[in-house]
Amino acid sequence: MRQDNSGMLKGLIIGLLAGGAVGALVALLYAPKSGRELRADIKEKADGLMDGAEEYLTAAKSRAGEIVSDAKKRSDQLITDAKNKADSLLEDADKIISDARTKVGPIAQEGARLKNAVKAGIDAFRDKDERRKS
């Protein structure tokens, strides 16, 4: 929306300058003056329009510089915020993994004991079965 207003303002200013130039030229051409006076008036009006255009250009350059500076500040802030958020997420992920390892460690040990017990039971069954067959 902001760019739409800026574009409209730019168009309005350009339209005013162009309309002013055309109006001044028409007024000069229809005024009852000699050629020398008419040329002097046209030169004066053209100089005035050039000064106005230069002022507009200077203001536009200044505003463009402000916009670029503001955009750079905002992008730097966004990058900083994104980095901080990423660091925070990584810290949270590390904490979750660490907590999971802490909780899974005893369970894994119990699982290993259970596995060893089951294996010992199977081995004992096989030994007994082999002795019975012999």
Short mmCIF file of C-alpha atoms in Angstrom, two decimals:
data_model
loop_
_atom_site.label_atom_id
_atom_site.label_comp_id
_atom_site.label_asym_id
_atom_site.label_seq_id
_atom_site.Cartn_x
_atom_site.Cartn_y
_atom_site.Cartn_z
CA MET A 1 0.00 0.00 0.00
CA ARG A 2 2.85 2.35 0.84
CA GLN A 3 4.41 1.90 -2.60
CA ASP A 4 1.04 2.60 -4.25
CA ASN A 5 0.83 5.95 -2.45
CA SER A 6 4.44 6.72 -3.32
CA GLY A 7 3.76 5.94 -6.99
CA MET A 8 0.65 8.09 -6.97
CA LEU A 9 2.53 10.96 -5.35
CA LYS A 10 5.35 10.67 -7.88
CA GLY A 11 2.83 10.65 -10.76
CA LEU A 12 1.02 13.64 -9.29
CA ILE A 13 4.23 15.67 -8.95
CA ILE A 14 5.38 14.79 -12.47
CA GLY A 15 1.91 15.65 -13.79
CA LEU A 16 1.95 18.99 -11.99
CA LEU A 17 5.39 19.85 -13.35
CA ALA A 18 4.48 18.83 -16.91
CA GLY A 19 1.12 20.62 -16.72
CA GLY A 20 2.77 23.72 -15.35
CA ALA A 21 5.34 23.70 -18.14
CA VAL A 22 2.70 23.26 -20.86
CA GLY A 23 0.49 25.92 -19.31
CA ALA A 24 3.34 28.39 -19.03
CA LEU A 25 4.39 27.73 -22.62
CA VAL A 26 0.83 28.22 -23.94
CA ALA A 27 0.44 31.43 -21.92
CA LEU A 28 3.71 32.77 -23.29
CA LEU A 29 2.86 31.89 -26.87
CA TYR A 30 -0.52 33.65 -26.73
CA ALA A 31 0.74 36.73 -24.89
CA PRO A 32 1.23 39.81 -27.10
CA LYS A 33 5.00 40.18 -26.72
CA SER A 34 7.88 40.66 -29.07
CA GLY A 35 10.08 37.70 -30.06
CA ARG A 36 12.90 38.84 -27.82
CA GLU A 37 10.61 39.21 -24.79
CA LEU A 38 8.94 35.88 -25.58
CA ARG A 39 12.30 34.08 -25.77
CA ALA A 40 13.44 35.70 -22.53
CA ASP A 41 10.20 34.63 -20.80
CA ILE A 42 10.52 31.07 -22.18
CA LYS A 43 14.12 30.91 -20.97
CA GLU A 44 13.11 32.22 -17.55
CA LYS A 45 10.29 29.69 -17.25
CA ALA A 46 12.53 26.85 -18.48
CA ASP A 47 15.18 27.82 -15.92
CA GLY A 48 12.52 27.85 -13.21
CA LEU A 49 11.28 24.41 -14.28
CA MET A 50 14.84 23.07 -14.36
CA ASP A 51 15.42 24.39 -10.84
CA GLY A 52 12.19 22.73 -9.71
CA ALA A 53 13.19 19.46 -11.39
CA GLU A 54 16.61 19.60 -9.76
CA GLU A 55 15.03 20.17 -6.34
CA TYR A 56 12.65 17.26 -6.97
CA LEU A 57 15.56 15.06 -8.06
CA THR A 58 17.59 16.00 -4.98
CA ALA A 59 14.63 15.25 -2.72
CA ALA A 60 14.02 11.96 -4.52
CA LYS A 61 17.68 10.93 -4.14
CA SER A 62 17.59 11.82 -0.46
CA ARG A 63 14.38 9.85 0.08
CA ALA A 64 15.78 6.88 -1.87
CA GLY A 65 18.86 6.93 0.36
CA GLU A 66 16.65 6.95 3.45
CA ILE A 67 14.59 4.04 2.10
CA VAL A 68 17.70 2.00 1.30
CA SER A 69 19.18 2.75 4.73
CA ASP A 70 15.91 1.81 6.44
CA ALA A 71 15.64 -1.40 4.41
CA LYS A 72 19.22 -2.33 5.31
CA LYS A 73 18.55 -1.74 9.01
CA ARG A 74 15.39 -3.83 8.84
CA SER A 75 17.08 -6.66 6.95
CA ASP A 76 19.98 -6.65 9.43
CA GLN A 77 17.48 -6.83 12.29
CA LEU A 78 15.59 -9.67 10.61
CA ILE A 79 18.82 -11.60 10.07
CA THR A 80 19.85 -11.07 13.69
CA ASP A 81 16.41 -12.17 14.92
CA ALA A 82 16.52 -15.25 12.68
CA LYS A 83 19.99 -16.20 13.93
CA ASN A 84 18.89 -15.76 17.55
CA LYS A 85 15.79 -17.88 16.95
CA ALA A 86 17.85 -20.58 15.22
CA ASP A 87 20.33 -20.62 18.12
CA SER A 88 17.45 -20.89 20.59
CA LEU A 89 15.91 -23.77 18.63
CA LEU A 90 19.26 -25.58 18.49
CA GLU A 91 19.71 -25.17 22.24
CA ASP A 92 16.19 -26.52 22.82
CA ALA A 93 16.87 -29.47 20.51
CA ASP A 94 20.15 -30.26 22.31
CA LYS A 95 18.35 -30.15 25.65
CA ILE A 96 15.62 -32.48 24.41
CA ILE A 97 18.19 -34.93 23.02
CA SER A 98 20.18 -34.80 26.24
CA ASP A 99 17.05 -35.39 28.31
CA ALA A 100 16.06 -38.27 26.04
CA ARG A 101 19.49 -39.86 26.40
CA THR A 102 19.29 -39.49 30.17
CA LYS A 103 15.88 -41.14 30.26
CA VAL A 104 16.72 -43.85 27.69
CA GLY A 105 20.05 -44.82 29.31
CA PRO A 106 18.56 -46.82 32.23
CA ILE A 107 15.92 -48.32 29.94
CA ALA A 108 18.62 -49.43 27.52
CA GLN A 109 20.56 -51.03 30.38
CA GLU A 110 17.43 -52.89 31.53
CA GLY A 111 16.85 -53.96 27.92
CA ALA A 112 20.41 -55.27 27.68
CA ARG A 113 19.96 -57.21 30.96
CA LEU A 114 16.67 -58.63 29.70
CA LYS A 115 18.30 -59.62 26.41
CA ASN A 116 21.14 -61.33 28.26
CA ALA A 117 18.67 -63.15 30.53
CA VAL A 118 16.61 -64.33 27.56
CA LYS A 119 19.76 -65.48 25.78
CA ALA A 120 20.93 -67.34 28.90
CA GLY A 121 17.52 -69.00 29.14
CA ILE A 122 17.63 -70.06 25.50
CA ASP A 123 21.18 -71.38 25.90
CA ALA A 124 20.17 -73.33 29.02
CA PHE A 125 17.17 -74.79 27.19
CA ARG A 126 19.36 -75.84 24.26
CA ASP A 127 21.94 -77.44 26.61
CA LYS A 128 19.22 -79.34 28.44
CA ASP A 129 17.63 -80.37 25.13
CA GLU A 130 20.98 -81.60 23.79
CA ARG A 131 21.65 -83.58 26.98
CA ARG A 132 18.27 -85.17 26.78
CA LYS A 133 18.83 -86.19 23.16
CA SER A 134 22.22 -87.70 23.96
#
